[in-house]
Amino acid sequence: GHTGFKGSWLTIWLNLLGAELYGLSNNVPTKPSLFKEAKLDNLIENNIVDIRDLNKVNSIINNIKPDFIFHLAAQPLVSFSYLNPALTWETNVMGTVNILESLRKLNKNCIGIIITSDKCYENQEWEWGYRESDRLGGGDPYSASKGSAELVFKSYFESFFSKNEFSQIRIASARAGNVIGGG
C-alpha cells in the first residue's frame, strides 16, 4: 500500500531514515497523487501486485526477505464499499491474511505492522476516540471488513506468533484514523 496517501508519507519518512524500500501495490489510487507528485517511484522498488494474490505476495516477500513489513494495502473508502462490497472484503480481509501468511512462512527475523482503521470498532458516535477494549464491528462493508482484519490479526498472533518462543516474526496491529489530504 505504498502508493496511497499514508503509504506515500511512510515511504518519505522511511527514506529519510535511510531504509532500503520495497512496496507492493496494485496501482496509484488517486489523481492527483502524492506518490506521483513526490516522485516516490525513484525512492522505492515498486512491485505492482494485487494483495489478494497469495502466491505473488508470498513470492515477493520471500525474495525481498524484509526486516520490517508495514501493511497498508486496502480498499480504503466507505462509499466505495457500498458499490463493491465483495472487492472490499477480499482486499481488506484476504489481503491481510496473505501478508500474515507470508510472514508466517518467512524464515527470517521480521517485524510486521498491520495497519487497519479506527472504523473497525462498532460506531457509537462518541466524542472521544475508541479504546482497545471497545467492541469490534461496523454496519457498512468497509468498517466490517476492517473489524474482520483485526480478528484475522488476532487469530494469527495467537495461533502462530505469540506462543511460539522460537518464532522469528513479531507482529503488531495499529489503527489509523481519517486523514485530510487527497492524493
Short mmCIF file of N, CA and C in Angstrom, two decimals:
data_model
loop_
_atom_site.label_atom_id
_atom_site.label_comp_id
_atom_site.label_asym_id
_atom_site.label_seq_id
_atom_site.Cartn_x
_atom_site.Cartn_y
_atom_site.Cartn_z
N GLY A 1 0.80 -1.20 0.00
CA GLY A 1 0.00 0.00 0.00
C GLY A 1 0.85 1.27 0.00
N HIS A 2 2.02 1.23 -0.59
CA HIS A 2 2.94 2.37 -0.57
C HIS A 2 2.53 3.51 -1.50
N THR A 3 1.58 3.29 -2.40
CA THR A 3 1.20 4.33 -3.36
C THR A 3 0.03 5.19 -2.87
N GLY A 4 -0.60 4.79 -1.79
CA GLY A 4 -1.69 5.59 -1.23
C GLY A 4 -1.17 6.76 -0.42
N PHE A 5 -2.07 7.54 0.15
CA PHE A 5 -1.68 8.74 0.88
C PHE A 5 -0.79 8.42 2.07
N LYS A 6 -1.24 7.52 2.95
CA LYS A 6 -0.44 7.17 4.13
C LYS A 6 0.83 6.42 3.74
N GLY A 7 0.71 5.52 2.77
CA GLY A 7 1.88 4.78 2.30
C GLY A 7 2.93 5.68 1.69
N SER A 8 2.49 6.72 0.99
CA SER A 8 3.44 7.68 0.41
C SER A 8 4.20 8.42 1.49
N TRP A 9 3.49 8.88 2.52
CA TRP A 9 4.16 9.56 3.63
C TRP A 9 5.12 8.61 4.35
N LEU A 10 4.70 7.38 4.55
CA LEU A 10 5.58 6.40 5.20
C LEU A 10 6.84 6.19 4.36
N THR A 11 6.68 6.13 3.04
CA THR A 11 7.83 5.99 2.14
C THR A 11 8.80 7.15 2.32
N ILE A 12 8.28 8.37 2.37
CA ILE A 12 9.12 9.55 2.55
C ILE A 12 9.89 9.45 3.88
N TRP A 13 9.18 9.15 4.95
CA TRP A 13 9.82 9.09 6.27
C TRP A 13 10.87 7.99 6.36
N LEU A 14 10.53 6.80 5.86
CA LEU A 14 11.49 5.70 5.93
C LEU A 14 12.71 5.99 5.06
N ASN A 15 12.51 6.64 3.92
CA ASN A 15 13.63 7.03 3.09
C ASN A 15 14.55 8.00 3.83
N LEU A 16 13.97 8.96 4.54
CA LEU A 16 14.78 9.90 5.32
C LEU A 16 15.59 9.20 6.40
N LEU A 17 15.08 8.07 6.87
CA LEU A 17 15.80 7.28 7.89
C LEU A 17 16.84 6.34 7.28
N GLY A 18 16.92 6.33 5.95
CA GLY A 18 17.93 5.52 5.28
C GLY A 18 17.51 4.10 4.94
N ALA A 19 16.24 3.82 4.98
CA ALA A 19 15.76 2.46 4.70
C ALA A 19 15.87 2.12 3.22
N GLU A 20 16.12 0.85 2.92
CA GLU A 20 16.01 0.33 1.57
C GLU A 20 14.55 -0.08 1.41
N LEU A 21 13.85 0.49 0.44
CA LEU A 21 12.39 0.39 0.39
C LEU A 21 11.88 -0.45 -0.78
N TYR A 22 10.90 -1.29 -0.46
CA TYR A 22 10.19 -2.10 -1.44
C TYR A 22 8.70 -1.91 -1.15
N GLY A 23 7.90 -1.81 -2.18
CA GLY A 23 6.47 -1.65 -1.97
C GLY A 23 5.67 -2.60 -2.82
N LEU A 24 4.49 -2.96 -2.31
CA LEU A 24 3.52 -3.75 -3.05
C LEU A 24 2.24 -2.94 -3.15
N SER A 25 1.76 -2.75 -4.36
CA SER A 25 0.52 -2.03 -4.58
C SER A 25 -0.01 -2.43 -5.95
N ASN A 26 -1.32 -2.36 -6.11
CA ASN A 26 -1.87 -2.72 -7.42
C ASN A 26 -1.99 -1.52 -8.35
N ASN A 27 -1.88 -0.30 -7.81
CA ASN A 27 -1.95 0.89 -8.66
C ASN A 27 -1.67 2.14 -7.84
N VAL A 28 -1.67 3.27 -8.53
CA VAL A 28 -1.65 4.56 -7.85
C VAL A 28 -3.12 4.97 -7.78
N PRO A 29 -3.68 5.08 -6.57
CA PRO A 29 -5.13 5.13 -6.42
C PRO A 29 -5.82 6.46 -6.72
N THR A 30 -5.09 7.56 -6.79
CA THR A 30 -5.77 8.85 -6.95
C THR A 30 -5.06 9.74 -7.96
N LYS A 31 -5.80 10.71 -8.45
CA LYS A 31 -5.25 11.79 -9.26
C LYS A 31 -5.82 13.08 -8.70
N PRO A 32 -5.01 13.99 -8.19
CA PRO A 32 -3.56 13.90 -8.13
C PRO A 32 -3.13 12.85 -7.11
N SER A 33 -1.86 12.54 -7.13
CA SER A 33 -1.31 11.51 -6.27
C SER A 33 -0.04 12.01 -5.60
N LEU A 34 0.02 11.93 -4.28
CA LEU A 34 1.25 12.28 -3.56
C LEU A 34 2.39 11.40 -4.06
N PHE A 35 2.13 10.13 -4.30
CA PHE A 35 3.15 9.20 -4.78
C PHE A 35 3.78 9.72 -6.08
N LYS A 36 2.93 10.15 -7.02
CA LYS A 36 3.42 10.66 -8.31
C LYS A 36 4.04 12.04 -8.16
N GLU A 37 3.38 12.94 -7.44
CA GLU A 37 3.87 14.32 -7.29
C GLU A 37 5.22 14.37 -6.60
N ALA A 38 5.45 13.50 -5.63
CA ALA A 38 6.72 13.47 -4.90
C ALA A 38 7.76 12.57 -5.58
N LYS A 39 7.38 12.00 -6.73
CA LYS A 39 8.29 11.13 -7.50
C LYS A 39 8.86 10.01 -6.63
N LEU A 40 7.98 9.38 -5.87
CA LEU A 40 8.42 8.35 -4.93
C LEU A 40 8.84 7.06 -5.62
N ASP A 41 8.44 6.88 -6.88
CA ASP A 41 8.89 5.69 -7.59
C ASP A 41 10.41 5.68 -7.76
N ASN A 42 11.06 6.84 -7.53
CA ASN A 42 12.53 6.91 -7.55
C ASN A 42 13.15 6.47 -6.22
N LEU A 43 12.32 6.36 -5.16
CA LEU A 43 12.84 6.02 -3.83
C LEU A 43 12.55 4.58 -3.41
N ILE A 44 11.69 3.90 -4.15
CA ILE A 44 11.20 2.60 -3.70
C ILE A 44 11.11 1.64 -4.88
N GLU A 45 11.42 0.38 -4.63
CA GLU A 45 11.18 -0.63 -5.67
C GLU A 45 9.68 -0.89 -5.69
N ASN A 46 9.06 -0.51 -6.77
CA ASN A 46 7.62 -0.50 -6.91
C ASN A 46 7.14 -1.82 -7.52
N ASN A 47 6.61 -2.72 -6.69
CA ASN A 47 6.08 -4.01 -7.17
C ASN A 47 4.58 -3.88 -7.36
N ILE A 48 4.14 -4.00 -8.62
CA ILE A 48 2.71 -3.93 -8.90
C ILE A 48 2.14 -5.34 -8.74
N VAL A 49 1.31 -5.50 -7.71
CA VAL A 49 0.74 -6.81 -7.39
C VAL A 49 -0.60 -6.60 -6.68
N ASP A 50 -1.51 -7.50 -6.92
CA ASP A 50 -2.79 -7.49 -6.22
C ASP A 50 -2.60 -8.20 -4.89
N ILE A 51 -2.87 -7.50 -3.80
CA ILE A 51 -2.67 -8.03 -2.45
C ILE A 51 -3.50 -9.29 -2.22
N ARG A 52 -4.51 -9.52 -3.05
CA ARG A 52 -5.36 -10.71 -2.92
C ARG A 52 -4.72 -11.96 -3.51
N ASP A 53 -3.59 -11.82 -4.18
CA ASP A 53 -2.91 -12.95 -4.82
C ASP A 53 -1.82 -13.49 -3.89
N LEU A 54 -2.17 -14.50 -3.11
CA LEU A 54 -1.26 -15.05 -2.11
C LEU A 54 0.07 -15.49 -2.71
N ASN A 55 0.04 -16.20 -3.83
CA ASN A 55 1.28 -16.71 -4.42
C ASN A 55 2.23 -15.59 -4.80
N LYS A 56 1.72 -14.53 -5.41
CA LYS A 56 2.59 -13.41 -5.81
C LYS A 56 3.09 -12.65 -4.59
N VAL A 57 2.20 -12.39 -3.64
CA VAL A 57 2.61 -11.69 -2.42
C VAL A 57 3.69 -12.48 -1.69
N ASN A 58 3.46 -13.76 -1.53
CA ASN A 58 4.42 -14.62 -0.84
C ASN A 58 5.76 -14.66 -1.59
N SER A 59 5.72 -14.75 -2.90
CA SER A 59 6.94 -14.80 -3.70
C SER A 59 7.76 -13.52 -3.55
N ILE A 60 7.10 -12.37 -3.62
CA ILE A 60 7.80 -11.09 -3.48
C ILE A 60 8.41 -10.95 -2.09
N ILE A 61 7.63 -11.26 -1.06
CA ILE A 61 8.14 -11.14 0.31
C ILE A 61 9.30 -12.11 0.54
N ASN A 62 9.19 -13.30 0.00
CA ASN A 62 10.27 -14.29 0.13
C ASN A 62 11.55 -13.83 -0.57
N ASN A 63 11.38 -13.18 -1.72
CA ASN A 63 12.55 -12.68 -2.46
C ASN A 63 13.20 -11.49 -1.76
N ILE A 64 12.39 -10.60 -1.21
CA ILE A 64 12.92 -9.40 -0.55
C ILE A 64 13.56 -9.75 0.79
N LYS A 65 12.94 -10.66 1.52
CA LYS A 65 13.38 -11.01 2.88
C LYS A 65 13.49 -9.74 3.74
N PRO A 66 12.37 -9.06 3.96
CA PRO A 66 12.40 -7.77 4.66
C PRO A 66 12.68 -7.90 6.14
N ASP A 67 13.17 -6.80 6.72
CA ASP A 67 13.33 -6.70 8.17
C ASP A 67 12.03 -6.22 8.80
N PHE A 68 11.28 -5.42 8.05
CA PHE A 68 10.01 -4.87 8.51
C PHE A 68 9.00 -4.94 7.37
N ILE A 69 7.75 -5.16 7.71
CA ILE A 69 6.64 -5.03 6.76
C ILE A 69 5.61 -4.13 7.40
N PHE A 70 5.23 -3.10 6.67
CA PHE A 70 4.11 -2.25 7.06
C PHE A 70 3.00 -2.53 6.07
N HIS A 71 1.91 -3.12 6.56
CA HIS A 71 0.80 -3.49 5.68
C HIS A 71 -0.25 -2.39 5.70
N LEU A 72 -0.31 -1.62 4.61
CA LEU A 72 -1.31 -0.56 4.47
C LEU A 72 -2.22 -0.79 3.27
N ALA A 73 -1.97 -1.82 2.48
CA ALA A 73 -2.77 -2.05 1.28
C ALA A 73 -4.22 -2.33 1.66
N ALA A 74 -5.13 -1.58 1.06
CA ALA A 74 -6.54 -1.73 1.42
C ALA A 74 -7.44 -1.09 0.37
N GLN A 75 -8.70 -1.46 0.44
CA GLN A 75 -9.74 -0.69 -0.23
C GLN A 75 -10.19 0.28 0.86
N PRO A 76 -9.84 1.58 0.75
CA PRO A 76 -9.95 2.49 1.89
C PRO A 76 -11.21 3.34 1.99
N LEU A 77 -12.18 3.16 1.13
CA LEU A 77 -13.29 4.10 1.10
C LEU A 77 -14.62 3.46 1.50
N VAL A 78 -15.26 4.05 2.50
CA VAL A 78 -16.57 3.57 2.93
C VAL A 78 -17.56 3.63 1.77
N SER A 79 -17.59 4.75 1.05
CA SER A 79 -18.56 4.92 -0.05
C SER A 79 -18.37 3.86 -1.12
N PHE A 80 -17.12 3.53 -1.47
CA PHE A 80 -16.87 2.50 -2.48
C PHE A 80 -17.27 1.12 -1.97
N SER A 81 -17.19 0.91 -0.66
CA SER A 81 -17.54 -0.40 -0.10
C SER A 81 -19.02 -0.73 -0.33
N TYR A 82 -19.86 0.30 -0.44
CA TYR A 82 -21.27 0.07 -0.75
C TYR A 82 -21.45 -0.31 -2.22
N LEU A 83 -20.61 0.22 -3.09
CA LEU A 83 -20.69 -0.08 -4.51
C LEU A 83 -20.09 -1.44 -4.84
N ASN A 84 -19.04 -1.83 -4.12
CA ASN A 84 -18.38 -3.10 -4.39
C ASN A 84 -17.94 -3.76 -3.08
N PRO A 85 -18.93 -4.30 -2.35
CA PRO A 85 -18.60 -4.90 -1.06
C PRO A 85 -17.69 -6.13 -1.17
N ALA A 86 -17.87 -6.95 -2.20
CA ALA A 86 -17.04 -8.16 -2.32
C ALA A 86 -15.57 -7.80 -2.48
N LEU A 87 -15.28 -6.81 -3.34
CA LEU A 87 -13.89 -6.38 -3.52
C LEU A 87 -13.33 -5.83 -2.21
N THR A 88 -14.13 -5.09 -1.48
CA THR A 88 -13.70 -4.53 -0.20
C THR A 88 -13.33 -5.64 0.77
N TRP A 89 -14.20 -6.64 0.90
CA TRP A 89 -13.93 -7.76 1.80
C TRP A 89 -12.68 -8.53 1.35
N GLU A 90 -12.60 -8.83 0.05
CA GLU A 90 -11.46 -9.59 -0.46
C GLU A 90 -10.14 -8.86 -0.20
N THR A 91 -10.13 -7.57 -0.47
CA THR A 91 -8.90 -6.79 -0.33
C THR A 91 -8.53 -6.62 1.14
N ASN A 92 -9.48 -6.20 1.95
CA ASN A 92 -9.16 -5.85 3.34
C ASN A 92 -8.97 -7.07 4.24
N VAL A 93 -9.70 -8.13 3.98
CA VAL A 93 -9.56 -9.32 4.82
C VAL A 93 -8.53 -10.28 4.24
N MET A 94 -8.74 -10.70 3.00
CA MET A 94 -7.81 -11.67 2.42
C MET A 94 -6.44 -11.05 2.15
N GLY A 95 -6.38 -9.76 1.88
CA GLY A 95 -5.08 -9.10 1.76
C GLY A 95 -4.30 -9.20 3.06
N THR A 96 -5.00 -9.00 4.17
CA THR A 96 -4.36 -9.13 5.49
C THR A 96 -3.94 -10.57 5.75
N VAL A 97 -4.81 -11.52 5.42
CA VAL A 97 -4.46 -12.93 5.55
C VAL A 97 -3.19 -13.23 4.74
N ASN A 98 -3.12 -12.71 3.52
CA ASN A 98 -1.98 -13.02 2.65
C ASN A 98 -0.67 -12.45 3.19
N ILE A 99 -0.71 -11.26 3.76
CA ILE A 99 0.50 -10.70 4.37
C ILE A 99 0.91 -11.53 5.59
N LEU A 100 -0.05 -11.86 6.44
CA LEU A 100 0.26 -12.65 7.64
C LEU A 100 0.72 -14.05 7.29
N GLU A 101 0.13 -14.64 6.27
CA GLU A 101 0.54 -15.97 5.83
C GLU A 101 1.97 -15.94 5.28
N SER A 102 2.29 -14.89 4.53
CA SER A 102 3.65 -14.74 4.00
C SER A 102 4.64 -14.53 5.14
N LEU A 103 4.26 -13.77 6.15
CA LEU A 103 5.11 -13.60 7.33
C LEU A 103 5.31 -14.93 8.05
N ARG A 104 4.23 -15.70 8.18
CA ARG A 104 4.31 -16.99 8.87
C ARG A 104 5.31 -17.92 8.19
N LYS A 105 5.39 -17.85 6.88
CA LYS A 105 6.28 -18.73 6.12
C LYS A 105 7.69 -18.17 5.97
N LEU A 106 7.90 -16.92 6.33
CA LEU A 106 9.20 -16.28 6.17
C LEU A 106 10.19 -16.83 7.18
N ASN A 107 11.32 -17.27 6.71
CA ASN A 107 12.33 -17.86 7.58
C ASN A 107 13.42 -16.82 7.85
N LYS A 108 13.04 -15.76 8.57
CA LYS A 108 13.95 -14.66 8.82
C LYS A 108 13.35 -13.78 9.90
N ASN A 109 14.18 -13.10 10.68
CA ASN A 109 13.67 -12.11 11.63
C ASN A 109 12.95 -11.01 10.88
N CYS A 110 11.74 -10.70 11.31
CA CYS A 110 10.97 -9.65 10.64
C CYS A 110 9.91 -9.14 11.61
N ILE A 111 9.64 -7.86 11.51
CA ILE A 111 8.57 -7.24 12.29
C ILE A 111 7.49 -6.82 11.32
N GLY A 112 6.26 -7.26 11.58
CA GLY A 112 5.13 -6.91 10.75
C GLY A 112 4.20 -5.96 11.48
N ILE A 113 3.92 -4.82 10.87
CA ILE A 113 2.97 -3.85 11.42
C ILE A 113 1.76 -3.86 10.50
N ILE A 114 0.64 -4.31 11.02
CA ILE A 114 -0.59 -4.43 10.25
C ILE A 114 -1.46 -3.22 10.57
N ILE A 115 -1.70 -2.39 9.58
CA ILE A 115 -2.48 -1.16 9.77
C ILE A 115 -3.93 -1.42 9.37
N THR A 116 -4.84 -1.19 10.29
CA THR A 116 -6.26 -1.27 9.93
C THR A 116 -6.85 0.13 10.07
N SER A 117 -7.95 0.26 10.74
CA SER A 117 -8.64 1.55 10.81
C SER A 117 -9.39 1.67 12.13
N ASP A 118 -9.57 2.90 12.59
CA ASP A 118 -10.41 3.09 13.76
C ASP A 118 -11.88 2.79 13.43
N LYS A 119 -12.17 2.60 12.17
CA LYS A 119 -13.53 2.21 11.76
C LYS A 119 -13.82 0.74 12.08
N CYS A 120 -12.81 0.02 12.58
CA CYS A 120 -13.00 -1.39 12.94
C CYS A 120 -13.90 -1.54 14.15
N TYR A 121 -14.11 -0.45 14.89
CA TYR A 121 -14.94 -0.50 16.09
C TYR A 121 -16.41 -0.23 15.75
N GLU A 122 -17.29 -0.84 16.53
CA GLU A 122 -18.72 -0.56 16.39
C GLU A 122 -18.94 0.94 16.63
N ASN A 123 -19.58 1.60 15.70
CA ASN A 123 -19.76 3.05 15.78
C ASN A 123 -20.73 3.43 16.89
N GLN A 124 -20.23 4.18 17.85
CA GLN A 124 -21.04 4.62 18.98
C GLN A 124 -21.34 6.12 18.93
N GLU A 125 -20.79 6.82 17.92
CA GLU A 125 -20.96 8.28 17.80
C GLU A 125 -20.49 9.01 19.05
N TRP A 126 -19.42 8.49 19.67
CA TRP A 126 -18.85 9.14 20.84
C TRP A 126 -18.03 10.34 20.41
N GLU A 127 -17.82 11.26 21.36
CA GLU A 127 -16.97 12.42 21.09
C GLU A 127 -15.50 12.07 21.26
N TRP A 128 -15.19 10.99 21.93
CA TRP A 128 -13.81 10.60 22.19
C TRP A 128 -13.43 9.42 21.30
N GLY A 129 -12.15 9.13 21.28
CA GLY A 129 -11.65 8.03 20.47
C GLY A 129 -11.99 6.68 21.07
N TYR A 130 -11.85 5.66 20.27
CA TYR A 130 -12.12 4.30 20.71
C TYR A 130 -10.91 3.74 21.44
N ARG A 131 -11.17 2.71 22.25
CA ARG A 131 -10.13 2.06 23.04
C ARG A 131 -10.03 0.58 22.66
N GLU A 132 -8.91 -0.02 23.02
CA GLU A 132 -8.69 -1.44 22.72
C GLU A 132 -9.81 -2.33 23.24
N SER A 133 -10.42 -1.93 24.32
CA SER A 133 -11.46 -2.77 24.93
C SER A 133 -12.84 -2.56 24.29
N ASP A 134 -12.96 -1.62 23.35
CA ASP A 134 -14.25 -1.39 22.70
C ASP A 134 -14.57 -2.50 21.72
N ARG A 135 -15.85 -2.67 21.48
CA ARG A 135 -16.35 -3.76 20.65
C ARG A 135 -16.03 -3.53 19.17
N LEU A 136 -15.50 -4.58 18.53
CA LEU A 136 -15.29 -4.53 17.08
C LEU A 136 -16.64 -4.63 16.38
N GLY A 137 -16.74 -4.04 15.23
CA GLY A 137 -17.98 -4.14 14.47
C GLY A 137 -17.99 -3.13 13.36
N GLY A 138 -19.12 -2.94 12.80
CA GLY A 138 -19.26 -1.98 11.71
C GLY A 138 -20.44 -2.36 10.86
N GLY A 139 -21.31 -1.41 10.63
CA GLY A 139 -22.51 -1.69 9.85
C GLY A 139 -22.28 -1.68 8.35
N ASP A 140 -21.29 -0.94 7.89
CA ASP A 140 -21.02 -0.87 6.45
C ASP A 140 -19.93 -1.87 6.08
N PRO A 141 -19.84 -2.25 4.81
CA PRO A 141 -18.85 -3.26 4.40
C PRO A 141 -17.41 -2.87 4.73
N TYR A 142 -17.05 -1.59 4.57
CA TYR A 142 -15.68 -1.18 4.88
C TYR A 142 -15.36 -1.41 6.35
N SER A 143 -16.19 -0.87 7.24
CA SER A 143 -15.93 -0.99 8.67
C SER A 143 -15.92 -2.44 9.12
N ALA A 144 -16.86 -3.21 8.63
CA ALA A 144 -16.91 -4.63 8.99
C ALA A 144 -15.68 -5.37 8.48
N SER A 145 -15.20 -5.01 7.29
CA SER A 145 -14.00 -5.67 6.76
C SER A 145 -12.78 -5.33 7.60
N LYS A 146 -12.71 -4.12 8.12
CA LYS A 146 -11.58 -3.74 8.97
C LYS A 146 -11.67 -4.41 10.34
N GLY A 147 -12.88 -4.55 10.87
CA GLY A 147 -13.06 -5.32 12.10
C GLY A 147 -12.64 -6.77 11.89
N SER A 148 -12.99 -7.31 10.74
CA SER A 148 -12.61 -8.68 10.41
C SER A 148 -11.10 -8.81 10.25
N ALA A 149 -10.46 -7.82 9.67
CA ALA A 149 -9.00 -7.85 9.54
C ALA A 149 -8.35 -7.88 10.92
N GLU A 150 -8.94 -7.19 11.88
CA GLU A 150 -8.43 -7.24 13.26
C GLU A 150 -8.58 -8.64 13.85
N LEU A 151 -9.68 -9.31 13.55
CA LEU A 151 -9.87 -10.68 14.02
C LEU A 151 -8.87 -11.63 13.36
N VAL A 152 -8.59 -11.42 12.08
CA VAL A 152 -7.58 -12.21 11.38
C VAL A 152 -6.23 -12.01 12.07
N PHE A 153 -5.90 -10.75 12.35
CA PHE A 153 -4.64 -10.45 13.04
C PHE A 153 -4.56 -11.20 14.36
N LYS A 154 -5.63 -11.11 15.16
CA LYS A 154 -5.63 -11.76 16.48
C LYS A 154 -5.45 -13.27 16.34
N SER A 155 -6.12 -13.87 15.38
CA SER A 155 -6.00 -15.30 15.16
C SER A 155 -4.57 -15.69 14.81
N TYR A 156 -3.95 -14.98 13.88
CA TYR A 156 -2.56 -15.28 13.51
C TYR A 156 -1.61 -15.02 14.69
N PHE A 157 -1.85 -13.94 15.39
CA PHE A 157 -0.99 -13.62 16.54
C PHE A 157 -1.04 -14.76 17.55
N GLU A 158 -2.25 -15.15 17.94
CA GLU A 158 -2.39 -16.18 18.97
C GLU A 158 -2.02 -17.57 18.49
N SER A 159 -2.26 -17.86 17.21
CA SER A 159 -2.00 -19.21 16.69
C SER A 159 -0.55 -19.45 16.30
N PHE A 160 0.12 -18.41 15.80
CA PHE A 160 1.44 -18.63 15.21
C PHE A 160 2.57 -17.80 15.80
N PHE A 161 2.28 -16.62 16.31
CA PHE A 161 3.37 -15.72 16.66
C PHE A 161 3.58 -15.52 18.16
N SER A 162 2.54 -15.50 18.96
CA SER A 162 2.73 -15.17 20.38
C SER A 162 3.18 -16.36 21.21
N LYS A 163 2.76 -17.55 20.86
CA LYS A 163 3.05 -18.72 21.69
C LYS A 163 4.31 -19.44 21.27
N ASN A 164 4.81 -19.10 20.10
CA ASN A 164 6.00 -19.78 19.61
C ASN A 164 7.23 -18.97 20.01
N GLU A 165 7.88 -19.37 21.07
CA GLU A 165 9.03 -18.61 21.58
C GLU A 165 10.19 -18.61 20.61
N PHE A 166 10.16 -19.49 19.62
CA PHE A 166 11.23 -19.56 18.64
C PHE A 166 10.90 -18.81 17.35
N SER A 167 9.72 -18.22 17.29
CA SER A 167 9.32 -17.50 16.08
C SER A 167 10.25 -16.32 15.85
N GLN A 168 10.63 -16.15 14.61
CA GLN A 168 11.48 -15.02 14.23
C GLN A 168 10.64 -13.80 13.87
N ILE A 169 9.35 -13.95 13.90
CA ILE A 169 8.43 -12.91 13.46
C ILE A 169 7.75 -12.27 14.67
N ARG A 170 7.69 -10.97 14.68
CA ARG A 170 6.95 -10.21 15.68
C ARG A 170 5.94 -9.36 14.93
N ILE A 171 4.70 -9.34 15.39
CA ILE A 171 3.68 -8.56 14.70
C ILE A 171 2.93 -7.66 15.68
N ALA A 172 2.41 -6.57 15.15
CA ALA A 172 1.58 -5.64 15.92
C ALA A 172 0.52 -5.08 14.99
N SER A 173 -0.58 -4.69 15.58
CA SER A 173 -1.66 -4.07 14.84
C SER A 173 -1.74 -2.60 15.25
N ALA A 174 -1.97 -1.75 14.28
CA ALA A 174 -2.15 -0.32 14.55
C ALA A 174 -3.37 0.14 13.79
N ARG A 175 -4.12 1.03 14.39
CA ARG A 175 -5.37 1.50 13.78
C ARG A 175 -5.25 2.98 13.45
N ALA A 176 -5.30 3.27 12.19
CA ALA A 176 -5.17 4.65 11.73
C ALA A 176 -6.55 5.29 11.60
N GLY A 177 -6.61 6.55 11.96
CA GLY A 177 -7.85 7.31 11.80
C GLY A 177 -7.88 8.00 10.45
N ASN A 178 -8.95 8.74 10.22
CA ASN A 178 -9.07 9.50 8.97
C ASN A 178 -7.97 10.54 8.89
N VAL A 179 -7.57 10.83 7.69
CA VAL A 179 -6.59 11.88 7.45
C VAL A 179 -7.15 12.86 6.43
N ILE A 180 -6.65 14.05 6.46
CA ILE A 180 -7.05 15.05 5.47
C ILE A 180 -5.98 15.07 4.40
N GLY A 181 -6.39 14.93 3.19
CA GLY A 181 -5.43 15.00 2.09
C GLY A 181 -5.81 14.07 0.99
N GLY A 182 -6.26 14.59 -0.09
CA GLY A 182 -6.48 13.78 -1.28
C GLY A 182 -5.16 13.53 -1.96
N GLY A 183 -5.10 12.44 -2.71
CA GLY A 183 -3.86 12.16 -3.43
C GLY A 183 -2.76 11.91 -2.47
#
